[in-house]
């Protein structure tokens, strides 16, 4: 659930600056600096500004997660779909990411007691584009 929750907070976005900020803040409590670095890169490239100005909605859903419990930190791979709704198109993207899952203390901001480390997006590519 920790891995799913992180990806939902990080990638489910609406054209509302306050909502984007709230979701990203919640996601960043669940991961290390690798997620913050990705967020900073997206922000610097005006990704979030483009979502707001283009009135885009973006929703991520999980297909599956693999998790190796043989040794800590646990290696995981997230498989999901990202649906981006624009005024003229709906784009479905394949999203694959991996990283490590380390046990940490539980808190109000991190109720699962895990921290995602070395998070890496392996694939984020269009798989379907529909005209609206």
Tab-separated table of N, CA, C and O in Angstrom:
chain	number	residue	atom	x	y	z
A	1	UNK	N	0.827	-1.192	0.000
A	1	UNK	CA	0.000	0.000	0.000
A	1	UNK	C	0.871	1.256	0.000
A	1	UNK	O	0.515	2.259	-0.606
A	2	UNK	N	2.011	1.208	0.667
A	2	UNK	CA	2.912	2.363	0.713
A	2	UNK	C	3.366	2.750	-0.700
A	2	UNK	O	3.349	3.934	-1.060
A	3	UNK	N	3.755	1.771	-1.472
A	3	UNK	CA	4.246	2.018	-2.833
A	3	UNK	C	3.122	2.564	-3.711
A	3	UNK	O	3.309	3.542	-4.434
A	4	UNK	N	1.960	1.978	-3.630
A	4	UNK	CA	0.799	2.443	-4.404
A	4	UNK	C	0.438	3.869	-4.011
A	4	UNK	O	0.245	4.733	-4.865
A	5	UNK	N	0.382	4.125	-2.722
A	5	UNK	CA	0.013	5.448	-2.222
A	5	UNK	C	0.994	6.515	-2.701
A	5	UNK	O	0.584	7.588	-3.161
A	6	UNK	N	2.277	6.227	-2.610
A	6	UNK	CA	3.275	7.184	-3.074
A	6	UNK	C	3.047	7.543	-4.540
A	6	UNK	O	3.023	8.721	-4.913
A	7	UNK	N	2.898	6.528	-5.398
A	7	UNK	CA	2.729	6.788	-6.825
A	7	UNK	C	1.428	7.536	-7.123
A	7	UNK	O	1.390	8.393	-8.001
A	8	UNK	N	0.363	7.226	-6.394
A	8	UNK	CA	-0.888	7.951	-6.585
A	8	UNK	C	-0.722	9.424	-6.203
A	8	UNK	O	-1.162	10.310	-6.935
A	9	UNK	N	-0.098	9.707	-5.066
A	9	UNK	CA	0.113	11.100	-4.669
A	9	UNK	C	1.026	11.828	-5.657
A	9	UNK	O	0.795	12.985	-5.992
A	10	UNK	N	2.062	11.171	-6.117
A	10	UNK	CA	3.040	11.834	-6.978
A	10	UNK	C	2.487	12.105	-8.372
A	10	UNK	O	2.801	13.138	-8.974
A	11	UNK	N	1.666	11.200	-8.901
A	11	UNK	CA	1.238	11.307	-10.296
A	11	UNK	C	-0.230	11.674	-10.499
A	11	UNK	O	-0.620	11.945	-11.625
A	12	UNK	N	-1.057	11.651	-9.474
A	12	UNK	CA	-2.460	12.037	-9.653
A	12	UNK	C	-2.548	13.534	-9.392
A	12	UNK	O	-2.397	13.990	-8.262
A	13	UNK	N	-2.769	14.288	-10.481
A	13	UNK	CA	-2.707	15.743	-10.426
A	13	UNK	C	-3.901	16.359	-11.147
A	13	UNK	O	-4.382	15.815	-12.136
A	14	UNK	N	-4.342	17.489	-10.655
A	14	UNK	CA	-5.419	18.267	-11.262
A	14	UNK	C	-4.902	19.675	-11.513
A	14	UNK	O	-3.902	20.089	-10.920
A	15	UNK	N	-5.599	20.434	-12.358
A	15	UNK	CA	-5.125	21.790	-12.655
A	15	UNK	C	-5.399	22.768	-11.511
A	15	UNK	O	-6.103	23.766	-11.656
A	16	UNK	N	-4.873	22.457	-10.348
A	16	UNK	CA	-5.057	23.271	-9.152
A	16	UNK	C	-3.730	23.293	-8.408
A	16	UNK	O	-3.271	22.260	-7.905
A	17	UNK	N	-3.111	24.459	-8.347
A	17	UNK	CA	-1.788	24.584	-7.746
A	17	UNK	C	-1.746	24.089	-6.305
A	17	UNK	O	-0.807	23.397	-5.899
A	18	UNK	N	-2.778	24.390	-5.528
A	18	UNK	CA	-2.810	23.967	-4.123
A	18	UNK	C	-2.936	22.455	-3.989
A	18	UNK	O	-2.314	21.850	-3.116
A	19	UNK	N	-3.736	21.842	-4.855
A	19	UNK	CA	-3.890	20.389	-4.816
A	19	UNK	C	-2.601	19.685	-5.249
A	19	UNK	O	-2.195	18.695	-4.641
A	20	UNK	N	-1.952	20.221	-6.276
A	20	UNK	CA	-0.673	19.654	-6.716
A	20	UNK	C	0.331	19.714	-5.568
A	20	UNK	O	0.988	18.719	-5.246
A	21	UNK	N	0.432	20.873	-4.952
A	21	UNK	CA	1.372	21.062	-3.830
A	21	UNK	C	1.071	20.093	-2.688
A	21	UNK	O	1.967	19.479	-2.109
A	22	UNK	N	-0.218	19.936	-2.360
A	22	UNK	CA	-0.610	19.039	-1.267
A	22	UNK	C	-0.257	17.584	-1.586
A	22	UNK	O	0.276	16.865	-0.735
A	23	UNK	N	-0.561	17.140	-2.811
A	23	UNK	CA	-0.267	15.754	-3.194
A	23	UNK	C	1.230	15.482	-3.211
A	23	UNK	O	1.697	14.449	-2.711
A	24	UNK	N	1.999	16.406	-3.776
A	24	UNK	CA	3.442	16.212	-3.845
A	24	UNK	C	4.046	16.202	-2.442
A	24	UNK	O	4.910	15.367	-2.132
A	25	UNK	N	3.589	17.095	-1.593
A	25	UNK	CA	4.088	17.125	-0.208
A	25	UNK	C	3.826	15.795	0.480
A	25	UNK	O	4.725	15.244	1.144
A	26	UNK	N	2.629	15.247	0.306
A	26	UNK	CA	2.308	13.951	0.919
A	26	UNK	C	3.198	12.854	0.353
A	26	UNK	O	3.654	11.975	1.085
A	27	UNK	N	3.436	12.893	-0.966
A	27	UNK	CA	4.294	11.887	-1.596
A	27	UNK	C	5.725	11.980	-1.078
A	27	UNK	O	6.361	10.952	-0.814
A	28	UNK	N	6.234	13.200	-0.911
A	28	UNK	CA	7.629	13.368	-0.515
A	28	UNK	C	7.898	12.907	0.911
A	28	UNK	O	9.043	12.577	1.246
A	29	UNK	N	6.879	12.838	1.752
A	29	UNK	CA	7.058	12.257	3.090
A	29	UNK	C	7.296	10.750	3.023
A	29	UNK	O	7.784	10.153	3.980
A	30	UNK	N	6.936	10.135	1.892
A	30	UNK	CA	7.008	8.681	1.760
A	30	UNK	C	8.273	8.205	1.056
A	30	UNK	O	8.473	6.999	0.889
A	31	UNK	N	9.126	9.142	0.630
A	31	UNK	CA	10.305	8.778	-0.156
A	31	UNK	C	11.497	9.650	0.223
A	31	UNK	O	11.344	10.678	0.885
A	32	UNK	N	12.666	9.243	-0.249
A	32	UNK	CA	13.888	9.991	0.034
A	32	UNK	C	14.116	11.085	-1.019
A	32	UNK	O	13.224	11.429	-1.793
A	33	UNK	N	15.329	11.577	-1.078
A	33	UNK	CA	15.678	12.664	-1.987
A	33	UNK	C	15.557	12.336	-3.457
A	33	UNK	O	15.522	13.237	-4.290
A	34	UNK	N	15.497	11.047	-3.815
A	34	UNK	CA	15.350	10.691	-5.225
A	34	UNK	C	14.006	11.177	-5.771
A	34	UNK	O	13.919	11.622	-6.923
A	35	UNK	N	12.956	11.135	-4.960
A	35	UNK	CA	11.651	11.649	-5.384
A	35	UNK	C	11.669	13.170	-5.434
A	35	UNK	O	11.099	13.775	-6.348
A	36	UNK	N	12.329	13.797	-4.467
A	36	UNK	CA	12.440	15.265	-4.463
A	36	UNK	C	13.198	15.740	-5.687
A	36	UNK	O	12.840	16.738	-6.314
A	37	UNK	N	14.227	15.007	-6.080
A	37	UNK	CA	15.001	15.365	-7.270
A	37	UNK	C	14.123	15.296	-8.517
A	37	UNK	O	14.173	16.187	-9.367
A	38	UNK	N	13.319	14.251	-8.644
A	38	UNK	CA	12.412	14.121	-9.791
A	38	UNK	C	11.389	15.251	-9.794
A	38	UNK	O	11.097	15.842	-10.835
A	39	UNK	N	10.848	15.562	-8.620
A	39	UNK	CA	9.899	16.674	-8.500
A	39	UNK	C	10.555	17.990	-8.930
A	39	UNK	O	9.969	18.762	-9.712
A	40	UNK	N	11.758	18.257	-8.453
A	40	UNK	CA	12.466	19.485	-8.817
A	40	UNK	C	12.703	19.557	-10.324
A	40	UNK	O	12.567	20.627	-10.930
A	41	UNK	N	13.077	18.440	-10.943
A	41	UNK	CA	13.283	18.405	-12.397
A	41	UNK	C	11.988	18.715	-13.143
A	41	UNK	O	11.991	19.472	-14.119
A	42	UNK	N	10.881	18.113	-12.699
A	42	UNK	CA	9.588	18.368	-13.346
A	42	UNK	C	9.166	19.824	-13.159
A	42	UNK	O	8.660	20.458	-14.092
A	43	UNK	N	9.371	20.342	-11.968
A	43	UNK	CA	8.998	21.732	-11.689
A	43	UNK	C	9.831	22.687	-12.545
A	43	UNK	O	9.302	23.638	-13.116
A	44	UNK	N	11.124	22.423	-12.647
A	44	UNK	CA	12.014	23.276	-13.433
A	44	UNK	C	11.651	23.263	-14.917
A	44	UNK	O	11.817	24.263	-15.614
A	45	UNK	N	11.127	22.148	-15.401
A	45	UNK	CA	10.742	22.048	-16.810
A	45	UNK	C	9.306	22.550	-17.048
A	45	UNK	O	8.759	22.353	-18.124
A	46	UNK	N	8.718	23.181	-16.029
A	46	UNK	CA	7.359	23.761	-16.100
A	46	UNK	C	6.249	22.721	-16.262
A	46	UNK	O	5.167	23.025	-16.740
A	47	UNK	N	6.523	21.501	-15.864
A	47	UNK	CA	5.533	20.424	-15.978
A	47	UNK	C	4.246	20.775	-15.227
A	47	UNK	O	3.146	20.651	-15.768
A	48	UNK	N	4.369	21.224	-13.999
A	48	UNK	CA	3.194	21.519	-13.180
A	48	UNK	C	2.481	22.774	-13.669
A	48	UNK	O	1.251	22.829	-13.677
A	49	UNK	N	3.228	23.761	-14.113
A	49	UNK	CA	2.627	24.969	-14.690
A	49	UNK	C	1.823	24.626	-15.940
A	49	UNK	O	0.745	25.187	-16.168
A	50	UNK	N	2.345	23.699	-16.744
A	50	UNK	CA	1.639	23.278	-17.953
A	50	UNK	C	0.345	22.531	-17.621
A	50	UNK	O	-0.645	22.644	-18.351
A	51	UNK	N	0.345	21.767	-16.544
A	51	UNK	CA	-0.878	21.085	-16.109
A	51	UNK	C	-1.940	22.115	-15.751
A	51	UNK	O	-3.099	22.000	-16.153
A	52	UNK	N	-1.531	23.153	-15.031
A	52	UNK	CA	-2.471	24.186	-14.604
A	52	UNK	C	-2.956	25.006	-15.799
A	52	UNK	O	-4.165	25.166	-15.990
A	53	UNK	N	-2.037	25.498	-16.607
A	53	UNK	CA	-2.422	26.359	-17.730
A	53	UNK	C	-3.187	25.604	-18.811
A	53	UNK	O	-4.029	26.178	-19.499
A	54	UNK	N	-2.908	24.311	-18.959
A	54	UNK	CA	-3.604	23.511	-19.972
A	54	UNK	C	-4.856	22.829	-19.458
A	54	UNK	O	-5.514	22.101	-20.198
A	55	UNK	N	-5.195	23.048	-18.180
A	55	UNK	CA	-6.353	22.400	-17.563
A	55	UNK	C	-6.330	20.885	-17.746
A	55	UNK	O	-7.331	20.267	-18.107
A	56	UNK	N	-5.178	20.293	-17.477
A	56	UNK	CA	-5.007	18.847	-17.610
A	56	UNK	C	-5.354	18.151	-16.304
A	56	UNK	O	-5.147	18.697	-15.223
A	57	UNK	N	-5.846	16.950	-16.432
A	57	UNK	CA	-6.040	16.073	-15.276
A	57	UNK	C	-5.212	14.827	-15.520
A	57	UNK	O	-5.142	14.319	-16.637
A	58	UNK	N	-4.611	14.332	-14.462
A	58	UNK	CA	-3.740	13.170	-14.572
A	58	UNK	C	-4.049	12.227	-13.418
A	58	UNK	O	-4.067	12.648	-12.266
A	59	UNK	N	-4.310	10.971	-13.752
A	59	UNK	CA	-4.626	9.958	-12.742
A	59	UNK	C	-3.738	8.753	-12.991
A	59	UNK	O	-3.574	8.319	-14.124
A	60	UNK	N	-3.176	8.211	-11.921
A	60	UNK	CA	-2.374	7.003	-12.040
A	60	UNK	C	-3.110	5.869	-11.343
A	60	UNK	O	-3.781	6.071	-10.324
A	61	UNK	N	-3.030	4.687	-11.931
A	61	UNK	CA	-3.606	3.500	-11.305
A	61	UNK	C	-2.571	2.387	-11.350
A	61	UNK	O	-1.772	2.298	-12.278
A	62	UNK	N	-2.577	1.582	-10.333
A	62	UNK	CA	-1.612	0.502	-10.207
A	62	UNK	C	-2.116	-0.743	-10.921
A	62	UNK	O	-3.277	-1.114	-10.777
A	63	UNK	N	-1.245	-1.369	-11.690
A	63	UNK	CA	-1.532	-2.689	-12.257
A	63	UNK	C	-1.023	-3.760	-11.303
A	63	UNK	O	-1.749	-4.671	-10.945
A	64	UNK	N	0.253	-3.637	-10.902
A	64	UNK	CA	0.831	-4.612	-9.981
A	64	UNK	C	2.129	-4.059	-9.394
A	64	UNK	O	2.666	-3.065	-9.867
A	65	UNK	N	2.599	-4.748	-8.372
A	65	UNK	CA	3.876	-4.425	-7.740
A	65	UNK	C	4.597	-5.738	-7.487
A	65	UNK	O	3.986	-6.704	-7.028
A	66	UNK	N	5.882	-5.769	-7.797
A	66	UNK	CA	6.709	-6.900	-7.377
A	66	UNK	C	7.559	-6.414	-6.214
A	66	UNK	O	8.003	-5.270	-6.192
A	67	UNK	N	7.758	-7.292	-5.253
A	67	UNK	CA	8.493	-6.938	-4.043
A	67	UNK	C	9.347	-8.125	-3.624
A	67	UNK	O	8.836	-9.226	-3.445
A	68	UNK	N	10.642	-7.915	-3.510
A	68	UNK	CA	11.561	-8.967	-3.096
A	68	UNK	C	11.785	-8.842	-1.593
A	68	UNK	O	12.441	-7.907	-1.129
A	69	UNK	N	11.260	-9.782	-0.829
A	69	UNK	CA	11.353	-9.746	0.624
A	69	UNK	C	12.539	-10.550	1.172
A	69	UNK	O	12.642	-10.761	2.371
A	70	UNK	N	13.453	-10.971	0.287
A	70	UNK	CA	14.589	-11.783	0.715
A	70	UNK	C	15.565	-11.025	1.604
A	70	UNK	O	16.198	-11.611	2.473
A	71	UNK	N	15.731	-9.723	1.374
A	71	UNK	CA	16.629	-8.942	2.224
A	71	UNK	C	16.215	-7.477	2.218
A	71	UNK	O	15.607	-6.991	1.271
A	72	UNK	N	16.583	-6.800	3.324
A	72	UNK	CA	16.249	-5.383	3.442
A	72	UNK	C	17.417	-4.536	2.960
A	72	UNK	O	18.565	-4.942	3.125
A	73	UNK	N	17.191	-3.344	2.417
A	73	UNK	CA	15.879	-2.830	2.050
A	73	UNK	C	15.284	-3.644	0.894
A	73	UNK	O	16.012	-4.226	0.104
A	74	UNK	N	13.957	-3.687	0.851
A	74	UNK	CA	13.250	-4.513	-0.121
A	74	UNK	C	13.234	-3.853	-1.495
A	74	UNK	O	12.860	-2.699	-1.629
A	75	UNK	N	13.616	-4.601	-2.501
A	75	UNK	CA	13.581	-4.126	-3.872
A	75	UNK	C	12.150	-4.243	-4.397
A	75	UNK	O	11.507	-5.282	-4.227
A	76	UNK	N	11.633	-3.161	-5.021
A	76	UNK	CA	10.284	-3.214	-5.583
A	76	UNK	C	10.274	-2.706	-7.011
A	76	UNK	O	11.179	-1.990	-7.442
A	77	UNK	N	9.233	-3.082	-7.721
A	77	UNK	CA	8.957	-2.531	-9.048
A	77	UNK	C	7.457	-2.280	-9.139
A	77	UNK	O	6.657	-3.157	-8.826
A	78	UNK	N	7.108	-1.066	-9.529
A	78	UNK	CA	5.718	-0.625	-9.664
A	78	UNK	C	5.350	-0.631	-11.142
A	78	UNK	O	6.079	-0.098	-11.974
A	79	UNK	N	4.191	-1.243	-11.461
A	79	UNK	CA	3.656	-1.236	-12.817
A	79	UNK	C	2.287	-0.558	-12.771
A	79	UNK	O	1.429	-0.959	-11.969
A	80	UNK	N	2.108	0.437	-13.599
A	80	UNK	CA	0.826	1.130	-13.584
A	80	UNK	C	0.529	1.820	-14.894
A	80	UNK	O	1.300	1.753	-15.852
A	81	UNK	N	-0.606	2.494	-14.896
A	81	UNK	CA	-1.037	3.279	-16.047
A	81	UNK	C	-1.303	4.702	-15.578
A	81	UNK	O	-1.779	4.937	-14.474
A	82	UNK	N	-1.006	5.626	-16.440
A	82	UNK	CA	-1.232	7.037	-16.189
A	82	UNK	C	-2.185	7.524	-17.284
A	82	UNK	O	-1.924	7.305	-18.466
A	83	UNK	N	-3.294	8.135	-16.896
A	83	UNK	CA	-4.247	8.665	-17.859
A	83	UNK	C	-4.223	10.184	-17.745
A	83	UNK	O	-4.487	10.739	-16.676
A	84	UNK	N	-3.894	10.837	-18.859
A	84	UNK	CA	-3.806	12.294	-18.906
A	84	UNK	C	-4.936	12.789	-19.795
A	84	UNK	O	-4.998	12.464	-20.989
A	85	UNK	N	-5.837	13.567	-19.195
A	85	UNK	CA	-6.983	14.091	-19.933
A	85	UNK	C	-6.717	15.543	-20.291
A	85	UNK	O	-6.514	16.384	-19.411
A	86	UNK	N	-6.714	15.793	-21.599
A	86	UNK	CA	-6.540	17.142	-22.142
A	86	UNK	C	-7.857	17.560	-22.781
A	86	UNK	O	-8.772	16.751	-22.929
A	87	UNK	N	-7.941	18.803	-23.214
A	87	UNK	CA	-9.167	19.296	-23.845
A	87	UNK	C	-9.511	18.509	-25.103
A	87	UNK	O	-10.688	18.275	-25.392
A	88	UNK	N	-8.510	18.060	-25.836
A	88	UNK	CA	-8.760	17.401	-27.118
A	88	UNK	C	-8.407	15.916	-27.148
A	88	UNK	O	-8.812	15.218	-28.065
A	89	UNK	N	-7.644	15.441	-26.173
A	89	UNK	CA	-7.214	14.038	-26.180
A	89	UNK	C	-7.181	13.441	-24.784
A	89	UNK	O	-7.108	14.159	-23.787
A	90	UNK	N	-7.233	12.114	-24.758
A	90	UNK	CA	-6.982	11.351	-23.540
A	90	UNK	C	-5.814	10.424	-23.854
A	90	UNK	O	-5.900	9.595	-24.758
A	91	UNK	N	-4.731	10.599	-23.131
A	91	UNK	CA	-3.516	9.831	-23.363
A	91	UNK	C	-3.342	8.834	-22.230
A	91	UNK	O	-3.419	9.193	-21.057
A	92	UNK	N	-3.137	7.577	-22.589
A	92	UNK	CA	-2.818	6.549	-21.596
A	92	UNK	C	-1.339	6.223	-21.747
A	92	UNK	O	-0.856	5.985	-22.857
A	93	UNK	N	-0.648	6.248	-20.618
A	93	UNK	CA	0.785	5.996	-20.597
A	93	UNK	C	1.089	4.796	-19.708
A	93	UNK	O	0.429	4.578	-18.712
A	94	UNK	N	2.102	4.047	-20.087
A	94	UNK	CA	2.624	2.970	-19.257
A	94	UNK	C	3.606	3.589	-18.272
A	94	UNK	O	4.444	4.397	-18.664
A	95	UNK	N	3.488	3.224	-16.998
A	95	UNK	CA	4.382	3.749	-15.973
A	95	UNK	C	5.011	2.582	-15.228
A	95	UNK	O	4.314	1.761	-14.634
A	96	UNK	N	6.334	2.513	-15.278
A	96	UNK	CA	7.087	1.497	-14.541
A	96	UNK	C	8.174	2.225	-13.755
A	96	UNK	O	8.905	3.047	-14.309
A	97	UNK	N	8.254	1.939	-12.461
A	97	UNK	CA	9.260	2.554	-11.603
A	97	UNK	C	9.779	1.505	-10.626
A	97	UNK	O	9.086	0.532	-10.316
A	98	UNK	N	10.983	1.718	-10.147
A	98	UNK	CA	11.516	0.803	-9.146
A	98	UNK	C	12.263	1.571	-8.067
A	98	UNK	O	12.423	2.787	-8.139
A	99	UNK	N	12.678	0.850	-7.058
A	99	UNK	CA	13.401	1.447	-5.950
A	99	UNK	C	13.542	0.452	-4.815
A	99	UNK	O	13.293	-0.746	-4.977
A	100	UNK	N	13.919	0.982	-3.676
A	100	UNK	CA	14.075	0.181	-2.468
A	100	UNK	C	13.087	0.665	-1.423
A	100	UNK	O	12.734	1.843	-1.387
A	101	UNK	N	12.659	-0.233	-0.576
A	101	UNK	CA	11.714	0.077	0.488
A	101	UNK	C	12.381	-0.243	1.819
A	101	UNK	O	12.706	-1.398	2.093
A	102	UNK	N	12.622	0.803	2.621
A	102	UNK	CA	13.307	0.647	3.902
A	102	UNK	C	12.321	0.890	5.035
A	102	UNK	O	11.488	1.775	4.974
A	103	UNK	N	12.442	0.098	6.091
A	103	UNK	CA	11.597	0.251	7.274
A	103	UNK	C	12.066	1.467	8.079
A	103	UNK	O	13.259	1.632	8.336
A	104	UNK	N	11.099	2.329	8.452
A	104	UNK	CA	11.364	3.502	9.300
A	104	UNK	C	10.253	3.588	10.343
A	104	UNK	O	9.291	2.813	10.306
A	105	UNK	N	10.366	4.527	11.249
A	105	UNK	CA	9.315	4.720	12.253
A	105	UNK	C	8.040	5.253	11.608
A	105	UNK	O	8.096	6.047	10.673
A	106	UNK	N	6.922	4.809	12.130
A	106	UNK	CA	5.634	5.313	11.654
A	106	UNK	C	5.421	6.714	12.196
A	106	UNK	O	5.877	7.059	13.279
A	107	UNK	N	4.674	7.514	11.422
A	107	UNK	CA	4.327	8.859	11.854
A	107	UNK	C	2.998	9.243	11.212
A	107	UNK	O	2.468	8.501	10.376
A	108	UNK	N	2.480	10.395	11.582
A	108	UNK	CA	1.244	10.869	10.950
A	108	UNK	C	1.437	11.077	9.454
A	108	UNK	O	0.517	10.851	8.668
A	109	UNK	N	2.626	11.517	9.057
A	109	UNK	CA	2.908	11.743	7.639
A	109	UNK	C	3.329	10.480	6.901
A	109	UNK	O	3.335	10.459	5.671
A	110	UNK	N	3.706	9.439	7.637
A	110	UNK	CA	4.145	8.186	7.045
A	110	UNK	C	3.589	7.025	7.873
A	110	UNK	O	4.308	6.372	8.625
A	111	UNK	N	2.280	6.759	7.721
A	111	UNK	CA	1.640	5.764	8.581
A	111	UNK	C	2.054	4.315	8.315
A	111	UNK	O	1.857	3.460	9.165
A	112	UNK	N	2.654	4.026	7.151
A	112	UNK	CA	3.061	2.656	6.849
A	112	UNK	C	4.394	2.283	7.494
A	112	UNK	O	4.696	1.116	7.657
A	113	UNK	N	5.207	3.288	7.789
A	113	UNK	CA	6.513	3.007	8.380
A	113	UNK	C	7.531	2.489	7.385
A	113	UNK	O	8.383	1.674	7.723
A	114	UNK	N	7.455	2.978	6.144
A	114	UNK	CA	8.436	2.639	5.110
A	114	UNK	C	8.920	3.918	4.448
A	114	UNK	O	8.227	4.933	4.468
A	115	UNK	N	10.083	3.844	3.835
A	115	UNK	CA	10.610	4.960	3.066
A	115	UNK	C	11.104	4.414	1.734
A	115	UNK	O	11.884	3.457	1.702
A	116	UNK	N	10.642	5.017	0.645
A	116	UNK	CA	11.103	4.636	-0.692
A	116	UNK	C	12.447	5.312	-0.934
A	116	UNK	O	12.586	6.511	-0.746
A	117	UNK	N	13.426	4.512	-1.332
A	117	UNK	CA	14.767	5.021	-1.612
A	117	UNK	C	15.151	4.685	-3.050
A	117	UNK	O	14.669	3.715	-3.618
A	118	UNK	N	16.059	5.511	-3.592
A	118	UNK	CA	16.583	5.293	-4.949
A	118	UNK	C	15.479	5.067	-5.972
A	118	UNK	O	15.576	4.197	-6.838
A	119	UNK	N	14.434	5.853	-5.851
A	119	UNK	CA	13.287	5.740	-6.756
A	119	UNK	C	13.691	6.153	-8.161
A	119	UNK	O	14.360	7.167	-8.353
A	120	UNK	N	13.297	5.352	-9.126
A	120	UNK	CA	13.697	5.560	-10.507
A	120	UNK	C	12.543	5.228	-11.444
A	120	UNK	O	11.948	4.153	-11.331
A	121	UNK	N	12.229	6.145	-12.341
A	121	UNK	CA	11.203	5.876	-13.350
A	121	UNK	C	11.888	5.171	-14.515
A	121	UNK	O	12.779	5.729	-15.155
A	122	UNK	N	11.474	3.941	-14.769
A	122	UNK	CA	12.067	3.128	-15.826
A	122	UNK	C	11.395	3.403	-17.161
A	122	UNK	O	12.047	3.491	-18.198
A	123	UNK	N	10.067	3.536	-17.121
A	123	UNK	CA	9.305	3.731	-18.357
A	123	UNK	C	8.120	4.641	-18.074
A	123	UNK	O	7.448	4.498	-17.056
A	124	UNK	N	7.881	5.559	-18.978
A	124	UNK	CA	6.708	6.423	-18.931
A	124	UNK	C	6.423	6.829	-20.364
A	124	UNK	O	6.851	7.875	-20.829
A	125	UNK	N	5.722	5.948	-21.083
A	125	UNK	CA	5.522	6.162	-22.520
A	125	UNK	C	4.058	6.025	-22.908
A	125	UNK	O	3.294	5.308	-22.262
A	126	UNK	N	3.692	6.726	-23.981
A	126	UNK	CA	2.327	6.656	-24.491
A	126	UNK	C	2.035	5.253	-25.004
A	126	UNK	O	2.855	4.663	-25.716
A	127	UNK	N	0.867	4.729	-24.638
A	127	UNK	CA	0.436	3.440	-25.192
A	127	UNK	C	-0.895	3.568	-25.923
A	127	UNK	O	-1.260	2.687	-26.679
A	128	UNK	N	-1.623	4.693	-25.693
A	128	UNK	CA	-2.900	4.894	-26.377
A	128	UNK	C	-3.237	6.383	-26.342
A	128	UNK	O	-3.098	7.023	-25.305
A	129	UNK	N	-3.705	6.900	-27.474
A	129	UNK	CA	-4.157	8.290	-27.550
A	129	UNK	C	-5.532	8.283	-28.214
A	129	UNK	O	-5.685	7.768	-29.329
A	130	UNK	N	-6.529	8.829	-27.491
A	130	UNK	CA	-7.886	8.910	-28.023
A	130	UNK	C	-8.264	10.373	-28.175
A	130	UNK	O	-8.015	11.187	-27.284
A	131	UNK	N	-8.889	10.697	-29.301
A	131	UNK	CA	-9.406	12.048	-29.515
A	131	UNK	C	-10.734	12.185	-28.788
A	131	UNK	O	-11.561	11.275	-28.811
A	132	UNK	N	-10.927	13.347	-28.169
A	132	UNK	CA	-12.182	13.593	-27.458
A	132	UNK	C	-13.166	14.276	-28.355
A	132	UNK	O	-12.875	15.024	-29.201
